[in-house]
Amino acid sequence: MKILRFFLAILLLGSLAVSLNTCGGGNHIGQPTSITVTPENPILLVETTQQFTATGKFPVAPTDDITTYVTWRSSNTAVATVNSNGLAKGLAAGTTIITAAFEDVSGGTILTVTAASLSSITVTPANPTIAGGTTQQFTAIGAFSDGTIHDVTSLVTWNSINTAVATINSNGLVTALTAGTTTITATSGAVWANTTLTVI
């Protein structure tokens, strides 16, 4: 009887482990209650790519990155395609809805693809001052050759000249490390703009 109970306990633990790894990093049971796709409503140049991320909200935990667990779709594949890892490629000018779905739960965002060239970039906020240990979100606004203005925060490459003072991630979020100044630069091809960040 003890041996039977032992094997039943092993089987139960194995079943629980499978359930816990249903989605995300292995901390959730069942499906997410909602899915958020980021970046929100980005713009993409023809023949360039955009990485999307799917974040799931779960009943028993806050949120988790489920980018590789969802099914990705583009509503207009003539405008842009998206692969199984959430990487979209712009094919022609227009708009499409990029959707991430897990069973019957889904979330999406609008992707705009433009054939116009980027003329200039403005980085905001201009010359901010923040305290060490805090963060600052920067935004890149692009002016295009067709006269339109778009948020290109996710399109540009971000850089901090002095990483000892502050670092910046691919989404334009700065983390202040120590007192000093650094130049924050947003670049797309030959077009760039910068601003000065002061950390106190």
PDB file of C-alpha atoms in Angstrom:
ATOM      1  CA  MET A   1       0.000   0.000   0.000  1.00  0.00           C
ATOM      2  CA  LYS A   2       2.855   2.418   0.872  1.00  0.00           C
ATOM      3  CA  ILE A   3       4.491   1.707  -2.505  1.00  0.00           C
ATOM      4  CA  LEU A   4       1.200   2.404  -4.316  1.00  0.00           C
ATOM      5  CA  ARG A   5       0.786   5.703  -2.476  1.00  0.00           C
ATOM      6  CA  PHE A   6       4.365   6.645  -3.364  1.00  0.00           C
ATOM      7  CA  PHE A   7       3.772   6.084  -7.091  1.00  0.00           C
ATOM      8  CA  LEU A   8       0.466   7.973  -6.955  1.00  0.00           C
ATOM      9  CA  ALA A   9       2.261  10.922  -5.328  1.00  0.00           C
ATOM     10  CA  ILE A  10       4.916  10.885  -8.089  1.00  0.00           C
ATOM     11  CA  LEU A  11       2.230  10.871 -10.785  1.00  0.00           C
ATOM     12  CA  LEU A  12       0.390  13.762  -9.088  1.00  0.00           C
ATOM     13  CA  LEU A  13       3.560  15.855  -8.873  1.00  0.00           C
ATOM     14  CA  GLY A  14       4.328  15.168 -12.522  1.00  0.00           C
ATOM     15  CA  SER A  15       0.829  16.236 -13.564  1.00  0.00           C
ATOM     16  CA  LEU A  16       1.124  19.423 -11.506  1.00  0.00           C
ATOM     17  CA  ALA A  17       4.466  20.285 -13.118  1.00  0.00           C
ATOM     18  CA  VAL A  18       2.919  19.973 -16.581  1.00  0.00           C
ATOM     19  CA  SER A  19       0.025  22.223 -15.541  1.00  0.00           C
ATOM     20  CA  LEU A  20       2.357  24.853 -14.096  1.00  0.00           C
ATOM     21  CA  ASN A  21       4.226  25.064 -17.397  1.00  0.00           C
ATOM     22  CA  THR A  22       1.156  25.676 -19.516  1.00  0.00           C
ATOM     23  CA  CYS A  23       2.186  29.203 -20.333  1.00  0.00           C
ATOM     24  CA  GLY A  24       4.916  31.788 -19.874  1.00  0.00           C
ATOM     25  CA  GLY A  25       7.773  31.158 -17.454  1.00  0.00           C
ATOM     26  CA  GLY A  26       6.136  28.166 -15.797  1.00  0.00           C
ATOM     27  CA  ASN A  27       4.381  30.040 -12.957  1.00  0.00           C
ATOM     28  CA  HIS A  28       0.832  30.026 -14.265  1.00  0.00           C
ATOM     29  CA  ILE A  29      -2.027  27.575 -14.436  1.00  0.00           C
ATOM     30  CA  GLY A  30      -4.358  27.804 -17.412  1.00  0.00           C
ATOM     31  CA  GLN A  31      -4.641  30.606 -19.910  1.00  0.00           C
ATOM     32  CA  PRO A  32      -4.128  34.347 -19.481  1.00  0.00           C
ATOM     33  CA  THR A  33      -7.120  36.570 -18.750  1.00  0.00           C
ATOM     34  CA  SER A  34      -5.837  39.251 -21.123  1.00  0.00           C
ATOM     35  CA  ILE A  35      -2.959  39.881 -23.534  1.00  0.00           C
ATOM     36  CA  THR A  36      -1.214  43.182 -24.239  1.00  0.00           C
ATOM     37  CA  VAL A  37       0.835  43.657 -27.394  1.00  0.00           C
ATOM     38  CA  THR A  38       3.685  46.183 -27.376  1.00  0.00           C
ATOM     39  CA  PRO A  39       4.903  48.518 -28.723  1.00  0.00           C
ATOM     40  CA  GLU A  40       1.505  50.172 -29.113  1.00  0.00           C
ATOM     41  CA  ASN A  41       0.576  51.436 -32.586  1.00  0.00           C
ATOM     42  CA  PRO A  42       4.127  51.680 -33.986  1.00  0.00           C
ATOM     43  CA  ILE A  43       5.140  52.902 -37.432  1.00  0.00           C
ATOM     44  CA  LEU A  44       7.415  50.859 -39.653  1.00  0.00           C
ATOM     45  CA  LEU A  45       9.304  51.683 -42.840  1.00  0.00           C
ATOM     46  CA  VAL A  46       8.913  49.399 -45.857  1.00  0.00           C
ATOM     47  CA  GLU A  47      11.483  46.574 -45.821  1.00  0.00           C
ATOM     48  CA  THR A  48      12.279  47.048 -42.119  1.00  0.00           C
ATOM     49  CA  THR A  49      11.248  44.928 -39.138  1.00  0.00           C
ATOM     50  CA  GLN A  50       9.569  45.436 -35.776  1.00  0.00           C
ATOM     51  CA  GLN A  51       9.720  43.074 -32.800  1.00  0.00           C
ATOM     52  CA  PHE A  52       6.443  42.768 -30.905  1.00  0.00           C
ATOM     53  CA  THR A  53       6.051  41.469 -27.353  1.00  0.00           C
ATOM     54  CA  ALA A  54       2.993  39.752 -25.875  1.00  0.00           C
ATOM     55  CA  THR A  55       2.420  40.146 -22.135  1.00  0.00           C
ATOM     56  CA  GLY A  56      -0.188  37.963 -20.465  1.00  0.00           C
ATOM     57  CA  LYS A  57      -2.110  38.766 -17.290  1.00  0.00           C
ATOM     58  CA  PHE A  58      -2.922  35.738 -15.142  1.00  0.00           C
ATOM     59  CA  PRO A  59      -5.355  35.126 -12.262  1.00  0.00           C
ATOM     60  CA  VAL A  60      -2.675  33.767  -9.905  1.00  0.00           C
ATOM     61  CA  ALA A  61       0.250  36.046 -10.798  1.00  0.00           C
ATOM     62  CA  PRO A  62       0.809  39.593 -12.116  1.00  0.00           C
ATOM     63  CA  THR A  63       2.055  39.390 -15.720  1.00  0.00           C
ATOM     64  CA  ASP A  64       4.450  37.338 -17.816  1.00  0.00           C
ATOM     65  CA  ASP A  65       6.126  37.574 -21.216  1.00  0.00           C
ATOM     66  CA  ILE A  66       4.322  35.016 -23.394  1.00  0.00           C
ATOM     67  CA  THR A  67       5.680  36.197 -26.768  1.00  0.00           C
ATOM     68  CA  THR A  68       6.811  32.708 -27.793  1.00  0.00           C
ATOM     69  CA  TYR A  69       3.648  30.977 -26.550  1.00  0.00           C
ATOM     70  CA  VAL A  70       1.024  32.916 -28.495  1.00  0.00           C
ATOM     71  CA  THR A  71      -0.086  32.643 -32.114  1.00  0.00           C
ATOM     72  CA  TRP A  72       0.817  35.774 -34.072  1.00  0.00           C
ATOM     73  CA  ARG A  73      -1.251  37.074 -36.992  1.00  0.00           C
ATOM     74  CA  SER A  74      -1.303  40.072 -39.318  1.00  0.00           C
ATOM     75  CA  SER A  75      -4.747  41.107 -40.583  1.00  0.00           C
ATOM     76  CA  ASN A  76      -3.262  42.432 -43.835  1.00  0.00           C
ATOM     77  CA  THR A  77      -0.316  40.348 -44.986  1.00  0.00           C
ATOM     78  CA  ALA A  78       0.082  42.535 -48.075  1.00  0.00           C
ATOM     79  CA  VAL A  79       1.118  45.364 -45.735  1.00  0.00           C
ATOM     80  CA  ALA A  80       3.133  43.367 -43.190  1.00  0.00           C
ATOM     81  CA  THR A  81       3.799  39.805 -42.122  1.00  0.00           C
ATOM     82  CA  VAL A  82       4.602  38.571 -38.610  1.00  0.00           C
ATOM     83  CA  ASN A  83       6.418  35.371 -37.724  1.00  0.00           C
ATOM     84  CA  SER A  84       5.887  32.929 -34.847  1.00  0.00           C
ATOM     85  CA  ASN A  85       8.194  34.956 -32.593  1.00  0.00           C
ATOM     86  CA  GLY A  86       6.352  38.269 -33.073  1.00  0.00           C
ATOM     87  CA  LEU A  87       8.785  39.786 -35.579  1.00  0.00           C
ATOM     88  CA  ALA A  88       6.899  41.838 -38.187  1.00  0.00           C
ATOM     89  CA  LYS A  89       8.235  42.947 -41.576  1.00  0.00           C
ATOM     90  CA  GLY A  90       6.840  45.907 -43.505  1.00  0.00           C
ATOM     91  CA  LEU A  91       6.032  45.098 -47.136  1.00  0.00           C
ATOM     92  CA  ALA A  92       3.916  47.971 -48.454  1.00  0.00           C
ATOM     93  CA  ALA A  93       2.406  51.239 -47.256  1.00  0.00           C
ATOM     94  CA  GLY A  94      -0.806  50.798 -45.270  1.00  0.00           C
ATOM     95  CA  THR A  95      -2.079  49.569 -41.921  1.00  0.00           C
ATOM     96  CA  THR A  96      -2.588  46.147 -40.419  1.00  0.00           C
ATOM     97  CA  ILE A  97      -3.618  44.765 -37.045  1.00  0.00           C
ATOM     98  CA  ILE A  98      -1.002  42.597 -35.345  1.00  0.00           C
ATOM     99  CA  THR A  99      -2.709  40.094 -33.052  1.00  0.00           C
ATOM    100  CA  ALA A 100      -1.364  37.711 -30.412  1.00  0.00           C
ATOM    101  CA  ALA A 101      -3.729  34.899 -29.388  1.00  0.00           C
ATOM    102  CA  PHE A 102      -3.612  32.142 -26.788  1.00  0.00           C
ATOM    103  CA  GLU A 103      -6.607  29.815 -27.088  1.00  0.00           C
ATOM    104  CA  ASP A 104      -9.652  32.143 -26.920  1.00  0.00           C
ATOM    105  CA  VAL A 105      -7.800  35.158 -25.441  1.00  0.00           C
ATOM    106  CA  SER A 106      -6.187  37.714 -27.731  1.00  0.00           C
ATOM    107  CA  GLY A 107      -4.769  41.211 -27.858  1.00  0.00           C
ATOM    108  CA  GLY A 108      -3.560  43.400 -30.673  1.00  0.00           C
ATOM    109  CA  THR A 109      -2.247  46.713 -31.903  1.00  0.00           C
ATOM    110  CA  ILE A 110      -2.243  48.683 -35.154  1.00  0.00           C
ATOM    111  CA  LEU A 111       0.923  48.665 -37.231  1.00  0.00           C
ATOM    112  CA  THR A 112       1.365  51.445 -39.793  1.00  0.00           C
ATOM    113  CA  VAL A 113       3.795  50.863 -42.646  1.00  0.00           C
ATOM    114  CA  THR A 114       4.999  53.832 -44.659  1.00  0.00           C
ATOM    115  CA  ALA A 115       6.997  54.116 -47.864  1.00  0.00           C
ATOM    116  CA  ALA A 116       7.944  57.709 -47.028  1.00  0.00           C
ATOM    117  CA  SER A 117      11.452  58.451 -45.823  1.00  0.00           C
ATOM    118  CA  LEU A 118      12.239  59.763 -42.370  1.00  0.00           C
ATOM    119  CA  SER A 119      13.315  63.417 -42.620  1.00  0.00           C
ATOM    120  CA  SER A 120      13.989  64.390 -39.010  1.00  0.00           C
ATOM    121  CA  ILE A 121      13.646  63.243 -35.398  1.00  0.00           C
ATOM    122  CA  THR A 122      12.763  65.153 -32.239  1.00  0.00           C
ATOM    123  CA  VAL A 123      13.592  63.598 -28.858  1.00  0.00           C
ATOM    124  CA  THR A 124      11.380  64.467 -25.888  1.00  0.00           C
ATOM    125  CA  PRO A 125      11.516  65.489 -23.120  1.00  0.00           C
ATOM    126  CA  ALA A 126      14.258  67.984 -23.959  1.00  0.00           C
ATOM    127  CA  ASN A 127      17.170  68.203 -21.528  1.00  0.00           C
ATOM    128  CA  PRO A 128      15.465  66.668 -18.474  1.00  0.00           C
ATOM    129  CA  THR A 129      16.950  66.395 -14.969  1.00  0.00           C
ATOM    130  CA  ILE A 130      16.214  63.297 -12.885  1.00  0.00           C
ATOM    131  CA  ALA A 131      17.434  61.768  -9.636  1.00  0.00           C
ATOM    132  CA  GLY A 132      19.822  58.849  -9.455  1.00  0.00           C
ATOM    133  CA  GLY A 133      18.077  55.500  -9.189  1.00  0.00           C
ATOM    134  CA  THR A 134      15.002  56.684 -11.112  1.00  0.00           C
ATOM    135  CA  THR A 135      13.902  56.171 -14.704  1.00  0.00           C
ATOM    136  CA  GLN A 136      12.896  58.446 -17.566  1.00  0.00           C
ATOM    137  CA  GLN A 137      10.937  57.480 -20.690  1.00  0.00           C
ATOM    138  CA  PHE A 138      12.119  59.213 -23.863  1.00  0.00           C
ATOM    139  CA  THR A 139      10.027  59.518 -27.001  1.00  0.00           C
ATOM    140  CA  ALA A 140      11.188  59.998 -30.590  1.00  0.00           C
ATOM    141  CA  ILE A 141       8.843  61.893 -32.920  1.00  0.00           C
ATOM    142  CA  GLY A 142       9.608  61.568 -36.619  1.00  0.00           C
ATOM    143  CA  ALA A 143       8.758  63.890 -39.504  1.00  0.00           C
ATOM    144  CA  PHE A 144       8.407  62.081 -42.834  1.00  0.00           C
ATOM    145  CA  SER A 145       8.864  63.154 -46.444  1.00  0.00           C
ATOM    146  CA  ASP A 146       5.114  62.909 -47.094  1.00  0.00           C
ATOM    147  CA  GLY A 147       4.443  65.560 -44.428  1.00  0.00           C
ATOM    148  CA  THR A 148       3.189  63.172 -41.751  1.00  0.00           C
ATOM    149  CA  ILE A 149       4.346  63.041 -38.136  1.00  0.00           C
ATOM    150  CA  HIS A 150       4.612  59.751 -36.258  1.00  0.00           C
ATOM    151  CA  ASP A 151       5.889  58.351 -32.989  1.00  0.00           C
ATOM    152  CA  VAL A 152       9.055  56.466 -33.999  1.00  0.00           C
ATOM    153  CA  THR A 153      10.239  55.536 -30.495  1.00  0.00           C
ATOM    154  CA  SER A 154      10.345  51.842 -31.376  1.00  0.00           C
ATOM    155  CA  LEU A 155      11.853  52.511 -34.819  1.00  0.00           C
ATOM    156  CA  VAL A 156      15.028  54.312 -33.736  1.00  0.00           C
ATOM    157  CA  THR A 157      18.165  53.001 -32.063  1.00  0.00           C
ATOM    158  CA  TRP A 158      18.710  54.531 -28.625  1.00  0.00           C
ATOM    159  CA  ASN A 159      22.101  55.258 -27.143  1.00  0.00           C
ATOM    160  CA  SER A 160      23.551  56.861 -24.000  1.00  0.00           C
ATOM    161  CA  ILE A 161      26.983  58.393 -24.524  1.00  0.00           C
ATOM    162  CA  ASN A 162      27.939  58.048 -20.857  1.00  0.00           C
ATOM    163  CA  THR A 163      26.653  54.706 -19.592  1.00  0.00           C
ATOM    164  CA  ALA A 164      28.283  55.302 -16.206  1.00  0.00           C
ATOM    165  CA  VAL A 165      25.717  58.065 -15.643  1.00  0.00           C
ATOM    166  CA  ALA A 166      22.684  56.427 -17.264  1.00  0.00           C
ATOM    167  CA  THR A 167      21.757  53.545 -19.531  1.00  0.00           C
ATOM    168  CA  ILE A 168      18.897  53.382 -22.011  1.00  0.00           C
ATOM    169  CA  ASN A 169      17.070  50.347 -23.390  1.00  0.00           C
ATOM    170  CA  SER A 170      15.722  49.678 -26.880  1.00  0.00           C
ATOM    171  CA  ASN A 171      12.358  51.242 -25.961  1.00  0.00           C
ATOM    172  CA  GLY A 172      13.831  54.595 -24.887  1.00  0.00           C
ATOM    173  CA  LEU A 173      13.622  53.969 -21.143  1.00  0.00           C
ATOM    174  CA  VAL A 174      16.557  55.474 -19.240  1.00  0.00           C
ATOM    175  CA  THR A 175      17.823  54.239 -15.880  1.00  0.00           C
ATOM    176  CA  ALA A 176      19.834  56.861 -13.963  1.00  0.00           C
ATOM    177  CA  LEU A 177      22.872  55.433 -12.190  1.00  0.00           C
ATOM    178  CA  THR A 178      24.992  58.250 -10.780  1.00  0.00           C
ATOM    179  CA  ALA A 179      25.251  62.041 -10.791  1.00  0.00           C
ATOM    180  CA  GLY A 180      26.495  63.607 -14.014  1.00  0.00           C
ATOM    181  CA  THR A 181      25.388  64.286 -17.583  1.00  0.00           C
ATOM    182  CA  THR A 182      25.017  62.142 -20.662  1.00  0.00           C
ATOM    183  CA  THR A 183      23.783  62.631 -24.201  1.00  0.00           C
ATOM    184  CA  ILE A 184      20.778  60.540 -25.230  1.00  0.00           C
ATOM    185  CA  THR A 185      20.710  59.863 -28.977  1.00  0.00           C
ATOM    186  CA  ALA A 186      17.981  58.452 -31.231  1.00  0.00           C
ATOM    187  CA  THR A 187      19.165  57.228 -34.639  1.00  0.00           C
ATOM    188  CA  SER A 188      17.498  55.756 -37.717  1.00  0.00           C
ATOM    189  CA  GLY A 189      19.824  55.311 -40.665  1.00  0.00           C
ATOM    190  CA  ALA A 190      21.430  58.680 -41.405  1.00  0.00           C
ATOM    191  CA  VAL A 191      18.822  60.615 -39.386  1.00  0.00           C
ATOM    192  CA  TRP A 192      19.464  61.322 -35.718  1.00  0.00           C
ATOM    193  CA  ALA A 193      18.663  63.653 -32.828  1.00  0.00           C
ATOM    194  CA  ASN A 194      19.836  64.004 -29.252  1.00  0.00           C
ATOM    195  CA  THR A 195      19.191  65.648 -25.923  1.00  0.00           C
ATOM    196  CA  THR A 196      21.114  66.081 -22.678  1.00  0.00           C
ATOM    197  CA  LEU A 197      20.144  64.140 -19.565  1.00  0.00           C
ATOM    198  CA  THR A 198      21.297  65.413 -16.182  1.00  0.00           C
ATOM    199  CA  VAL A 199      21.330  63.071 -13.190  1.00  0.00           C
ATOM    200  CA  ILE A 200      21.482  64.583  -9.702  1.00  0.00           C
TER     201      ILE A 200
END
